[in-house]
Tab-separated table of C-alpha atoms in Angstrom:
chain	number	residue	atom	x	y	z
A	6	MET	CA	0.600	0.136	-0.293
A	7	ALA	CA	3.055	2.021	0.586
A	8	GLN	CA	4.030	1.474	-2.429
A	9	PHE	CA	1.142	2.735	-4.309
A	10	GLY	CA	0.800	5.931	-2.714
A	11	PHE	CA	4.413	7.298	-2.961
A	12	GLU	CA	2.873	6.452	-6.794
A	13	ASN	CA	0.160	8.799	-6.242
A	14	ASP	CA	2.563	11.413	-5.239
A	15	ILE	CA	4.561	10.805	-7.913
A	16	HIS	CA	1.960	12.316	-10.594
A	17	SER	CA	0.597	14.314	-8.279
A	18	ILE	CA	3.742	16.272	-8.808
A	19	LEU	CA	3.753	16.083	-12.386
A	20	LYS	CA	1.044	17.035	-13.320
A	21	LEU	CA	2.085	20.495	-11.613
A	22	ASP	CA	4.806	20.695	-14.981
A	23	MET	CA	1.742	21.061	-17.850
A	24	PRO	CA	0.673	23.742	-18.677
A	25	ILE	CA	-2.852	25.423	-17.077
A	26	THR	CA	-5.394	26.613	-20.094
A	27	ASN	CA	-7.643	28.525	-18.261
A	28	ALA	CA	-4.877	31.077	-16.566
A	29	PRO	CA	-4.390	34.601	-17.396
A	30	MET	CA	-0.709	35.080	-19.751
A	31	ALA	CA	2.408	35.283	-18.076
A	32	ARG	CA	4.119	38.994	-17.619
A	33	TRP	CA	7.322	38.168	-20.016
A	34	GLN	CA	4.315	36.690	-22.305
A	35	ARG	CA	3.198	40.211	-22.297
A	36	LYS	CA	5.963	41.974	-22.145
A	37	ALA	CA	7.389	39.717	-25.277
A	38	SER	CA	4.175	40.706	-28.084
A	39	SER	CA	3.872	43.899	-27.013
A	40	SER	CA	7.660	44.686	-28.005
A	41	ASN	CA	7.229	42.633	-30.628
A	42	THR	CA	4.037	45.128	-32.118
A	43	SER	CA	6.363	48.077	-31.512
A	44	ALA	CA	9.242	47.132	-33.184
A	45	GLY	CA	7.497	46.159	-36.352
A	46	LEU	CA	6.014	50.013	-36.538
A	47	SER	CA	8.863	51.697	-36.277
A	48	PRO	CA	10.280	52.975	-39.666
A	49	GLY	CA	13.722	51.495	-41.308
A	50	LYS	CA	13.249	48.899	-38.099
A	51	PRO	CA	12.985	45.413	-38.835
A	52	ALA	CA	10.115	43.628	-37.258
A	53	ASN	CA	11.593	40.368	-35.894
A	54	VAL	CA	13.261	41.690	-32.508
A	55	SER	CA	14.322	39.099	-30.742
A	56	LEU	CA	13.394	38.286	-27.284
A	57	SER	CA	16.549	38.578	-25.204
A	58	SER	CA	17.179	42.390	-27.211
A	59	SER	CA	13.470	43.048	-26.125
A	60	ARG	CA	13.596	41.832	-23.020
A	61	THR	CA	16.775	43.726	-21.492
A	62	PRO	CA	17.183	47.205	-21.795
A	63	SER	CA	19.879	49.099	-23.765
A	64	LYS	CA	21.018	51.315	-21.218
A	65	THR	CA	19.920	52.738	-17.977
A	66	PRO	CA	15.997	54.458	-17.603
A	67	GLY	CA	17.374	57.520	-16.994
A	68	LYS	CA	20.345	58.741	-16.880
A	69	ASN	CA	20.238	59.455	-21.006
A	70	LYS	CA	18.126	62.871	-20.584
A	71	LYS	CA	18.825	63.732	-24.208
A	72	GLN	CA	16.299	61.893	-26.617
A	73	THR	CA	15.192	62.481	-29.978
A	74	PRO	CA	11.643	63.874	-29.600
A	75	SER	CA	9.783	61.980	-31.659
A	76	LYS	CA	6.243	63.830	-32.208
A	77	MET	CA	5.577	66.509	-34.880
A	78	GLY	CA	6.983	69.816	-35.668
A	79	ALA	CA	9.918	68.675	-33.028
A	80	ASP	CA	13.432	71.826	-32.351
A	81	ARG	CA	15.322	69.701	-35.205
A	82	PHE	CA	15.387	67.020	-37.617
A	83	ILE	CA	18.285	64.187	-38.546
A	84	PRO	CA	18.264	62.887	-42.111
A	85	VAL	CA	17.416	59.393	-42.327
A	86	ARG	CA	21.201	57.300	-44.536
A	87	ASN	CA	21.657	54.489	-44.716
A	88	SER	CA	25.356	53.227	-44.960
A	89	LYS	CA	26.609	53.455	-48.313
A	90	GLN	CA	25.603	57.214	-48.330
A	91	MET	CA	27.658	58.107	-45.752
A	92	ASP	CA	30.463	56.203	-47.589
A	93	VAL	CA	30.305	58.301	-49.823
A	94	ALA	CA	29.812	61.602	-48.180
A	95	SER	CA	32.872	60.727	-46.201
A	96	PHE	CA	34.591	59.770	-49.116
A	97	LEU	CA	33.576	62.983	-50.475
A	98	LEU	CA	34.547	65.499	-47.693
A	99	SER	CA	37.745	64.235	-48.145
A	100	LYS	CA	37.958	64.807	-50.987
A	101	GLU	CA	37.234	68.916	-50.889
A	102	ASN	CA	40.602	68.672	-49.491
A	103	GLU	CA	42.904	67.789	-51.245
A	104	PRO	CA	44.362	70.220	-54.408
A	105	ALA	CA	42.603	70.795	-57.107
A	106	ASP	CA	43.744	68.555	-60.579
A	107	ALA	CA	44.059	71.924	-63.102
A	108	ASN	CA	44.375	68.920	-65.927
A	109	THR	CA	40.392	68.172	-65.115
A	110	SER	CA	38.149	69.429	-67.847
A	111	ALA	CA	34.591	71.106	-68.417
A	112	GLY	CA	33.254	67.405	-69.567
A	113	SER	CA	34.387	65.431	-67.038
A	114	SER	CA	31.478	66.444	-64.573
A	115	GLU	CA	28.792	65.720	-66.392
A	116	SER	CA	30.433	62.311	-67.184
A	117	GLN	CA	30.820	61.372	-63.306
A	118	LYS	CA	27.297	62.129	-63.386
A	119	ALA	CA	26.625	59.562	-65.333
A	120	TRP	CA	28.883	56.976	-63.451
A	121	SER	CA	27.402	58.035	-60.599
A	122	MET	CA	24.090	57.145	-62.127
A	123	SER	CA	24.420	54.141	-63.894
A	124	LEU	CA	26.926	52.621	-60.401
A	125	ASN	CA	24.722	53.869	-57.489
A	126	GLY	CA	21.607	55.064	-58.041
A	127	TYR	CA	21.641	58.098	-57.681
A	128	ASN	CA	23.949	61.451	-58.256
A	129	ILE	CA	26.933	61.238	-55.741
A	130	GLU	CA	26.852	65.094	-55.255
A	131	ASP	CA	23.471	64.562	-54.089
A	132	ALA	CA	24.891	62.298	-51.345
A	133	LYS	CA	26.952	65.482	-49.385
A	134	ILE	CA	25.674	66.027	-45.843
A	135	LEU	CA	25.007	69.500	-46.424
A	136	HIS	CA	24.549	70.659	-50.378
A	137	LEU	CA	24.076	74.570	-51.303
A	138	GLY	CA	21.359	74.215	-54.498
A	139	GLY	CA	22.530	77.560	-56.024
A	140	LYS	CA	22.617	81.176	-55.994
A	141	PRO	CA	19.697	83.079	-54.593
A	142	LEU	CA	16.711	84.320	-57.264
A	143	ASN	CA	16.123	87.363	-58.311
A	144	ALA	CA	13.189	89.349	-57.177
A	145	PRO	CA	11.195	90.182	-60.042
A	146	GLU	CA	10.634	93.849	-61.336
A	147	GLY	CA	9.087	95.918	-58.749
A	148	TYR	CA	9.182	93.701	-55.814
A	149	GLN	CA	10.267	96.079	-52.660
A	150	ASN	CA	11.073	94.650	-49.191
A	151	ASN	CA	10.901	96.417	-46.309
A	152	LEU	CA	12.637	93.862	-44.088
A	153	LYS	CA	16.943	93.726	-43.256
A	154	VAL	CA	18.316	91.661	-46.191
A	155	LEU	CA	20.020	88.471	-45.100
A	156	TYR	CA	22.098	87.956	-48.181
A	157	SER	CA	23.603	89.266	-51.641
A	158	GLN	CA	24.259	88.067	-54.504
A	159	GLY	CA	26.875	90.860	-55.137
A	160	THR	CA	30.932	89.948	-54.294
A	161	THR	CA	31.916	90.562	-50.768
A	162	PRO	CA	34.557	93.633	-51.459
A	163	ALA	CA	38.264	92.426	-50.468
A	164	SER	CA	39.195	95.132	-48.211
A	165	VAL	CA	36.606	98.049	-46.493
A	166	LYS	CA	37.725	101.291	-46.002
A	167	LYS	CA	37.555	102.222	-42.970
A	168	THR	CA	37.070	105.371	-41.672
A	169	ARG	CA	40.188	107.772	-39.367
A	170	TYR	CA	40.079	108.507	-36.451
A	171	ILE	CA	39.366	112.163	-35.395
A	172	PRO	CA	40.377	112.680	-31.549
A	173	SER	CA	37.854	113.888	-28.813
A	174	THR	CA	40.433	116.019	-27.159
A	175	PRO	CA	42.614	118.205	-27.821
A	176	ASP	CA	46.190	117.233	-28.687
A	177	ARG	CA	47.783	120.513	-27.451
A	178	ILE	CA	46.442	122.981	-25.196
A	179	LEU	CA	47.836	126.079	-24.551
A	180	ASP	CA	47.683	129.065	-21.342
A	181	ALA	CA	46.149	132.697	-23.909
A	182	PRO	CA	45.815	134.741	-20.623
A	183	GLU	CA	44.012	138.323	-20.596
A	184	LEU	CA	42.812	137.385	-23.549
A	185	ARG	CA	39.852	139.784	-25.151
A	186	ASN	CA	36.358	137.978	-24.928
A	187	ASP	CA	35.312	140.131	-28.155
A	188	PHE	CA	33.090	138.312	-30.599
A	189	TYR	CA	34.396	140.941	-33.274
A	190	LEU	CA	37.581	140.755	-32.910
A	191	ASP	CA	39.751	138.264	-34.717
A	192	LEU	CA	43.247	137.506	-33.009
A	193	LEU	CA	44.891	134.589	-33.938
A	194	ASP	CA	46.522	133.421	-37.262
A	195	TRP	CA	49.029	130.545	-38.330
A	196	SER	CA	51.696	131.281	-41.061
A	197	SER	CA	52.998	128.742	-43.988
A	198	ARG	CA	56.475	128.877	-41.697
A	199	ASN	CA	54.061	127.323	-38.796
A	200	VAL	CA	53.966	129.460	-36.056
A	201	LEU	CA	50.956	130.410	-33.899
A	202	ALA	CA	50.538	134.618	-34.023
A	203	VAL	CA	48.363	135.179	-31.330
A	204	ALA	CA	46.782	138.796	-29.611
A	205	LEU	CA	46.511	139.037	-25.887
A	206	HIS	CA	45.054	142.159	-24.987
A	207	ASN	CA	48.005	144.741	-26.068
A	208	SER	CA	50.716	142.008	-26.980
A	209	VAL	CA	51.655	139.606	-29.993
A	210	TYR	CA	52.995	136.791	-29.288
A	211	LEU	CA	54.521	134.171	-31.562
A	212	TRP	CA	54.637	130.266	-30.895
A	213	ASP	CA	56.818	128.514	-32.967
A	214	ALA	CA	54.796	125.015	-33.464
A	215	THR	CA	58.084	122.972	-35.055
A	216	GLN	CA	60.810	123.781	-31.517
A	217	GLY	CA	57.734	124.722	-29.090
A	218	ASP	CA	59.849	128.137	-28.236
A	219	ILE	CA	57.764	131.207	-27.730
A	220	THR	CA	58.963	135.125	-28.218
A	221	LEU	CA	56.555	138.636	-27.320
A	222	LEU	CA	56.875	139.551	-31.176
A	223	MET	CA	55.048	143.127	-29.974
A	224	LYS	CA	53.874	145.132	-27.232
A	225	LEU	CA	51.073	148.566	-27.368
A	226	GLU	CA	52.600	151.894	-25.284
A	227	ARG	CA	49.505	152.959	-24.161
A	228	GLU	CA	47.680	149.730	-21.327
A	229	GLU	CA	44.709	150.987	-23.003
A	230	ASP	CA	44.440	150.571	-26.012
A	231	TYR	CA	44.463	146.688	-27.262
A	232	ILE	CA	45.400	144.093	-30.823
A	233	CYS	CA	42.056	143.952	-33.030
A	234	SER	CA	43.440	141.482	-35.740
A	235	LEU	CA	46.321	139.921	-37.302
A	236	SER	CA	46.650	138.540	-40.454
A	237	TRP	CA	49.779	136.891	-41.738
A	238	THR	CA	51.955	136.964	-46.032
A	239	LYS	CA	51.591	134.311	-48.224
A	240	GLU	CA	55.701	133.336	-47.212
A	241	GLY	CA	54.623	134.024	-43.573
A	242	ASN	CA	58.315	136.302	-42.646
A	243	TYR	CA	55.331	139.548	-42.282
A	244	LEU	CA	53.063	139.627	-40.224
A	245	ALA	CA	50.071	142.895	-40.438
A	246	ILE	CA	48.241	144.234	-37.028
A	247	GLY	CA	45.041	146.574	-36.145
A	248	THR	CA	44.746	147.867	-33.270
A	249	SER	CA	42.544	150.004	-31.206
A	250	ASP	CA	43.999	153.267	-32.339
A	251	CYS	CA	42.790	153.032	-35.939
A	252	LYS	CA	46.485	151.729	-36.694
A	253	VAL	CA	48.368	148.860	-38.864
A	254	GLN	CA	51.530	148.150	-38.214
A	255	LEU	CA	53.395	145.588	-40.405
A	256	TRP	CA	56.186	143.956	-38.268
A	257	ASP	CA	59.379	141.607	-40.462
A	258	VAL	CA	59.304	138.439	-38.170
A	259	ASP	CA	62.848	137.242	-39.090
A	260	ASN	CA	64.169	140.613	-36.965
A	261	GLN	CA	61.405	140.910	-34.667
A	262	LYS	CA	61.468	144.858	-35.739
A	263	ARG	CA	58.777	147.048	-37.203
A	264	LEU	CA	58.862	148.348	-40.710
A	265	ARG	CA	55.685	150.860	-40.929
A	266	THR	CA	52.116	151.839	-39.451
A	267	MET	CA	49.765	153.079	-41.681
A	268	ALA	CA	47.176	154.843	-40.508
A	269	SER	CA	44.011	155.871	-42.618
A	270	HIS	CA	41.274	154.854	-40.350
A	271	THR	CA	38.800	155.852	-37.835
A	272	ALA	CA	38.084	153.425	-35.591
A	273	ARG	CA	39.980	150.179	-34.459
A	274	VAL	CA	40.914	147.793	-36.814
A	275	GLY	CA	39.351	144.097	-36.572
A	276	SER	CA	39.636	142.517	-39.918
A	277	LEU	CA	42.295	141.924	-41.800
A	278	SER	CA	43.676	140.375	-45.323
A	279	TRP	CA	46.403	140.007	-47.671
A	280	ASN	CA	46.217	139.430	-51.784
A	281	ASP	CA	49.990	139.742	-52.727
A	282	HIS	CA	51.457	143.798	-51.964
A	283	ILE	CA	47.515	144.655	-51.586
A	284	LEU	CA	46.597	144.582	-47.459
A	285	SER	CA	43.133	145.036	-46.781
A	286	SER	CA	41.867	146.167	-43.814
A	287	GLY	CA	38.447	146.648	-42.152
A	288	SER	CA	37.464	148.983	-39.126
A	289	ARG	CA	33.926	149.845	-37.548
A	290	SER	CA	33.212	152.571	-39.273
A	291	GLY	CA	32.327	150.744	-42.152
A	292	HIS	CA	34.717	151.008	-44.450
A	293	ILE	CA	37.391	148.567	-46.189
A	294	HIS	CA	41.164	150.072	-47.545
A	295	HIS	CA	43.477	148.763	-49.776
A	296	HIS	CA	47.314	149.455	-48.975
A	297	ASP	CA	49.491	148.586	-51.070
A	298	VAL	CA	52.452	148.170	-48.666
A	299	ARG	CA	55.161	149.008	-51.153
A	300	VAL	CA	54.258	152.612	-51.525
A	301	ALA	CA	55.234	155.703	-49.093
A	302	ASP	CA	51.292	156.508	-49.923
A	303	HIS	CA	49.910	153.156	-48.873
A	304	HIS	CA	45.922	154.011	-49.493
A	305	ILE	CA	44.930	153.319	-52.187
A	306	PHE	CA	41.307	152.646	-52.154
A	307	THR	CA	38.568	152.779	-50.249
A	308	LEU	CA	35.079	150.107	-50.321
A	309	ALA	CA	32.018	151.649	-49.116
A	310	GLY	CA	29.165	148.876	-48.481
A	311	HIS	CA	28.716	148.363	-44.792
A	312	SER	CA	26.964	150.387	-42.433
A	313	GLN	CA	28.243	148.588	-39.576
A	314	GLU	CA	31.631	147.197	-38.359
A	315	VAL	CA	33.028	145.009	-40.919
A	316	CYS	CA	34.657	142.147	-38.731
A	317	GLY	CA	34.877	139.611	-41.756
A	318	LEU	CA	36.891	139.927	-45.034
A	319	LYS	CA	38.621	137.259	-46.744
A	320	TRP	CA	40.391	137.185	-50.578
A	321	SER	CA	39.968	134.780	-52.730
A	322	PRO	CA	42.599	131.761	-52.833
A	323	ASP	CA	42.763	133.552	-56.616
A	324	GLY	CA	43.005	136.240	-56.169
A	325	ARG	CA	39.764	137.279	-58.229
A	326	TYR	CA	37.497	138.260	-55.168
A	327	LEU	CA	37.317	140.273	-51.860
A	328	ALA	CA	34.207	138.473	-49.514
A	329	SER	CA	33.265	141.056	-46.288
A	330	GLY	CA	31.166	140.391	-43.343
A	331	GLY	CA	29.422	143.063	-41.196
A	332	ASN	CA	27.472	143.533	-38.284
A	333	ASP	CA	24.878	145.131	-40.626
A	334	ASN	CA	23.876	141.155	-41.387
A	335	LEU	CA	25.701	142.085	-44.892
A	336	VAL	CA	28.110	140.255	-46.938
A	337	PHE	CA	29.905	142.033	-49.785
A	338	VAL	CA	32.024	140.254	-52.553
A	339	TRP	CA	33.897	142.837	-53.854
A	340	PRO	CA	36.256	142.209	-57.508
A	341	SER	CA	40.211	142.950	-57.452
A	342	VAL	CA	42.118	146.309	-56.475
A	343	GLN	CA	41.360	148.871	-59.575
A	344	ASN	CA	43.824	151.770	-59.102
A	345	SER	CA	40.843	153.967	-62.038
A	346	GLY	CA	36.623	154.432	-61.376
A	347	PRO	CA	35.062	153.701	-58.174
A	348	GLN	CA	34.657	150.153	-56.997
A	349	GLN	CA	30.667	148.251	-56.953
A	350	SER	CA	30.722	145.376	-55.244
A	351	VAL	CA	29.939	141.889	-57.252
A	352	HIS	CA	27.626	140.525	-55.151
A	353	SER	CA	25.323	141.830	-51.771
A	354	TRP	CA	23.430	139.394	-50.213
A	355	SER	CA	21.106	139.891	-46.696
A	356	GLU	CA	19.631	136.073	-46.296
A	357	HIS	CA	21.824	136.507	-42.443
A	358	GLN	CA	19.724	137.669	-40.018
A	359	GLY	CA	23.048	138.035	-37.825
A	360	ALA	CA	26.600	139.251	-37.635
A	361	VAL	CA	28.196	137.740	-40.319
A	362	LYS	CA	32.286	136.772	-38.828
A	363	ALA	CA	32.840	133.979	-39.981
A	364	LEU	CA	34.024	133.801	-43.770
A	365	ALA	CA	35.625	130.758	-45.781
A	366	TRP	CA	36.738	130.504	-49.801
A	367	CYS	CA	37.066	126.748	-51.159
A	368	PRO	CA	40.636	125.739	-52.161
A	369	TRP	CA	39.197	123.605	-54.154
A	370	GLN	CA	36.933	125.660	-55.230
A	371	PRO	CA	37.652	128.823	-55.899
A	372	ASN	CA	34.077	130.409	-56.527
A	373	ILE	CA	32.637	128.800	-53.373
A	374	LEU	CA	32.009	130.909	-50.723
A	375	ALA	CA	30.958	130.300	-46.473
A	376	SER	CA	29.715	132.824	-44.479
A	377	GLY	CA	28.298	131.844	-40.992
A	378	GLY	CA	25.651	134.110	-39.294
A	379	GLY	CA	25.550	135.458	-35.701
A	380	THR	CA	23.070	134.414	-32.615
A	381	SER	CA	19.709	135.424	-34.208
A	382	ASP	CA	20.679	133.312	-36.887
A	383	ARG	CA	23.431	130.631	-36.303
A	384	HIS	CA	23.360	129.861	-40.094
A	385	ILE	CA	25.797	128.432	-42.175
A	386	ARG	CA	25.670	129.612	-46.017
A	387	ILE	CA	27.617	127.908	-48.985
A	388	TRP	CA	27.235	130.642	-52.034
A	389	ASN	CA	28.575	130.475	-55.918
A	390	VAL	CA	29.943	133.360	-56.711
A	391	ASN	CA	29.805	133.142	-60.336
A	392	SER	CA	25.937	132.587	-60.484
A	393	GLY	CA	25.297	134.858	-57.290
A	394	SER	CA	23.161	131.954	-55.835
A	395	CYS	CA	23.257	130.258	-52.438
A	396	ILE	CA	23.267	126.587	-53.013
A	397	SER	CA	22.244	125.503	-49.626
A	398	SER	CA	21.745	126.474	-45.876
A	399	LEU	CA	21.372	124.930	-42.499
A	400	ASP	CA	21.186	126.277	-38.945
A	401	THR	CA	23.521	124.955	-36.583
A	402	GLN	CA	21.963	125.811	-33.037
A	403	SER	CA	24.795	128.152	-32.544
A	404	GLN	CA	26.314	131.467	-32.472
A	405	ILE	CA	28.932	131.443	-35.692
A	406	SER	CA	32.376	132.974	-35.257
A	407	SER	CA	34.519	131.453	-37.555
A	408	LEU	CA	34.895	129.255	-40.669
A	409	VAL	CA	37.902	127.494	-42.761
A	410	PHE	CA	37.784	124.805	-44.498
A	411	ALA	CA	40.001	121.575	-44.566
A	412	PRO	CA	40.946	120.263	-48.051
A	413	ASN	CA	42.447	116.784	-46.654
A	414	TYR	CA	38.905	115.537	-46.610
A	415	LYS	CA	37.202	117.925	-48.358
A	416	GLU	CA	35.460	119.089	-45.166
A	417	LEU	CA	34.533	122.320	-43.342
A	418	VAL	CA	34.998	123.289	-40.245
A	419	SER	CA	32.896	125.523	-38.014
A	420	ALA	CA	33.614	127.827	-34.505
A	421	HIS	CA	30.505	128.315	-32.287
A	422	GLY	CA	29.577	130.777	-29.570
A	423	TYR	CA	26.490	130.785	-27.795
A	424	ALA	CA	25.442	128.187	-27.147
A	425	HIS	CA	27.106	125.198	-27.701
A	426	ASN	CA	30.852	126.717	-27.342
A	427	ASN	CA	32.089	124.054	-29.361
A	428	VAL	CA	33.954	123.458	-33.178
A	429	VAL	CA	31.808	121.059	-35.482
A	430	ILE	CA	33.610	119.259	-38.469
A	431	TRP	CA	31.020	119.081	-41.606
A	432	LYS	CA	31.687	116.828	-44.818
A	433	TYR	CA	31.322	118.916	-47.713
A	434	PRO	CA	29.207	119.826	-49.701
A	435	ALA	CA	26.233	117.396	-48.247
A	436	LEU	CA	26.961	119.120	-44.862
A	437	THR	CA	26.409	116.083	-42.490
A	438	LYS	CA	27.916	115.669	-39.505
A	439	VAL	CA	31.114	114.316	-39.193
A	440	ALA	CA	32.103	114.967	-35.538
A	441	GLU	CA	31.778	117.367	-32.501
A	442	LEU	CA	35.087	118.509	-31.063
A	443	ASN	CA	33.938	120.102	-27.465
A	444	GLY	CA	36.351	121.644	-24.703
A	445	HIS	CA	36.215	125.288	-24.794
A	446	GLU	CA	34.381	126.399	-21.153
A	447	ASP	CA	33.324	129.351	-22.973
A	448	ARG	CA	32.602	130.790	-27.024
A	449	VAL	CA	35.432	130.086	-29.433
A	450	LEU	CA	36.050	133.137	-30.551
A	451	SER	CA	38.710	132.243	-33.866
A	452	LEU	CA	39.923	129.259	-35.758
A	453	SER	CA	42.811	128.695	-37.494
A	454	LEU	CA	44.140	125.860	-39.784
A	455	SER	CA	48.120	124.077	-39.952
A	456	PRO	CA	50.298	124.742	-43.233
A	457	ASP	CA	49.615	121.127	-43.685
A	458	CYS	CA	45.989	120.970	-42.961
A	459	SER	CA	46.521	118.106	-40.271
A	460	THR	CA	44.874	120.634	-37.667
A	461	VAL	CA	43.246	123.315	-36.486
A	462	VAL	CA	43.708	125.631	-33.497
A	463	THR	CA	40.578	127.150	-32.135
A	464	VAL	CA	41.002	130.361	-29.326
A	465	ALA	CA	38.050	130.382	-26.425
A	466	GLY	CA	37.260	133.385	-24.048
A	467	ASP	CA	38.258	130.770	-21.530
A	468	GLU	CA	41.584	131.978	-22.124
A	469	THR	CA	42.888	128.364	-23.499
A	470	ILE	CA	44.257	127.527	-27.090
A	471	ARG	CA	43.639	124.158	-28.341
A	472	LEU	CA	45.782	122.483	-31.117
A	473	TRP	CA	42.889	119.224	-32.585
A	474	LYS	CA	44.407	116.619	-34.602
A	475	SER	CA	41.568	115.894	-37.052
A	476	PHE	CA	42.858	115.424	-40.286
A	477	GLU	CA	46.141	113.446	-40.597
A	478	ILE	CA	46.527	111.926	-43.678
A	479	ASP	CA	47.901	108.627	-44.754
A	480	PRO	CA	51.221	108.371	-44.456
A	481	ILE	CA	51.421	107.665	-48.090
A	482	LYS	CA	49.588	109.750	-49.498
A	483	LYS	CA	51.084	112.879	-47.239
A	484	LYS	CA	54.781	111.773	-48.587
A	485	ALA	CA	53.519	112.191	-51.839
A	486	LYS	CA	52.020	115.848	-50.827
A	487	GLU	CA	55.594	117.047	-49.663
A	488	ARG	CA	57.103	115.571	-52.628
A	489	LEU	CA	55.077	117.974	-54.959
A	490	VAL	CA	55.832	120.629	-52.617
A	491	LYS	CA	58.993	120.687	-52.621
A	492	SER	CA	59.158	120.089	-56.287
A	493	THR	CA	57.668	122.485	-56.207
A	494	SER	CA	59.334	125.331	-53.611
A	495	SER	CA	62.439	124.321	-55.880
A	496	VAL	CA	61.034	125.882	-59.294
A	497	ILE	CA	60.354	129.133	-57.538
A	498	HIS	CA	63.485	129.251	-55.961
A	499	GLN	CA	65.209	129.046	-59.909
A	500	SER	CA	63.178	131.442	-60.900
A	501	ILE	CA	64.119	134.284	-58.328
A	502	ARG	CA	67.650	133.926	-59.209
């Protein structure tokens, strides 16, 4: 009986290993079936995924945070390429670094394309990872795009011209104690020999810009008298000085000797201008006198047009015209000196609404004159002397005390009083602002240009003289210009001999 009991136990154990038909599906079976179904739906992957690969994950979940998004409109696109295309692309990348074969003909590209289509089934150029299809198309005629241009078919220039650097601070500051703060006076002039003449009350000082030496040239005898105007000759060896006691003095700078004193005016002489051997002087009486400094009877002609003080006086570079500006807001243009008959003005302009002290002739266009008005006008006006018309006008919003053309960059420089007390550089003829030179604490009374036209000097009511290196030219152009000047001077010396 015991034997039969043992056999029954063996049969019962064997029945437990048999499959249970009505029981639920095992977990590993559910997992295998779900992985098989998802693998079959994934693009580019085979459907027969092994159970071992589906059971064991390749990477630990949670450690790989950067996952490719599977939804539409994702943040990046990964192109699907087979291994053959990737090999071809790798070959093309390495081939691009090799030097080009000069013997390769133009028709070889077509033959390569044909061979590629026959061997690979596609063009080998299309297998590049990054490929630009060609040049952008031109816009249709009449199309206007107000958006920013992102690209252009035009070739990029090899070198772009850089704008020059204009220092915002002066290169040098000189003290000018006892400088007379009078808008109508002209107390500064720079000679062709690089010597700066400055009038301080009743004395005239010379500053050698090359050596840095300062010399007291002259001083008036009476303390109550003062210097009103200064003007160098073209050669830079003689200096004319207008005084408050109605006289004009002529000084030999090399010997520091007064050559003569010319008395013809009835009021202070506030403006001077040279034209060869003719010295023109304007006074507070409104009269302009021509002096021939070669003869004893120096006063040869009087121009009567202004009703108030003549505060601006400039001869044109070619010596054909004399421009005058006065406190009566008028601008006159006079012809060259004539020895006989009454002299009438060529032009008379009354557009300015303030005193006209600032006058400047254009050195590269002798028929162009620039004028600037005082506090109640504030306008720069450009005149064509041939036609008598005003070419352009600009409101500077500030009193204009002086003007000068800078030929190195074809610009116009203006000195200002109330309310800006600064110096402004304008592009000519557009009259667009290039730079502002600030630093003076009072109105700028006058300015002058250095012989090489690279530096402008200003004098102001704050009793300072400031030198601004605003027009330095390229070294190559500078050498060419110096060579031209030397050749011209040698010809002049030969003619004098």
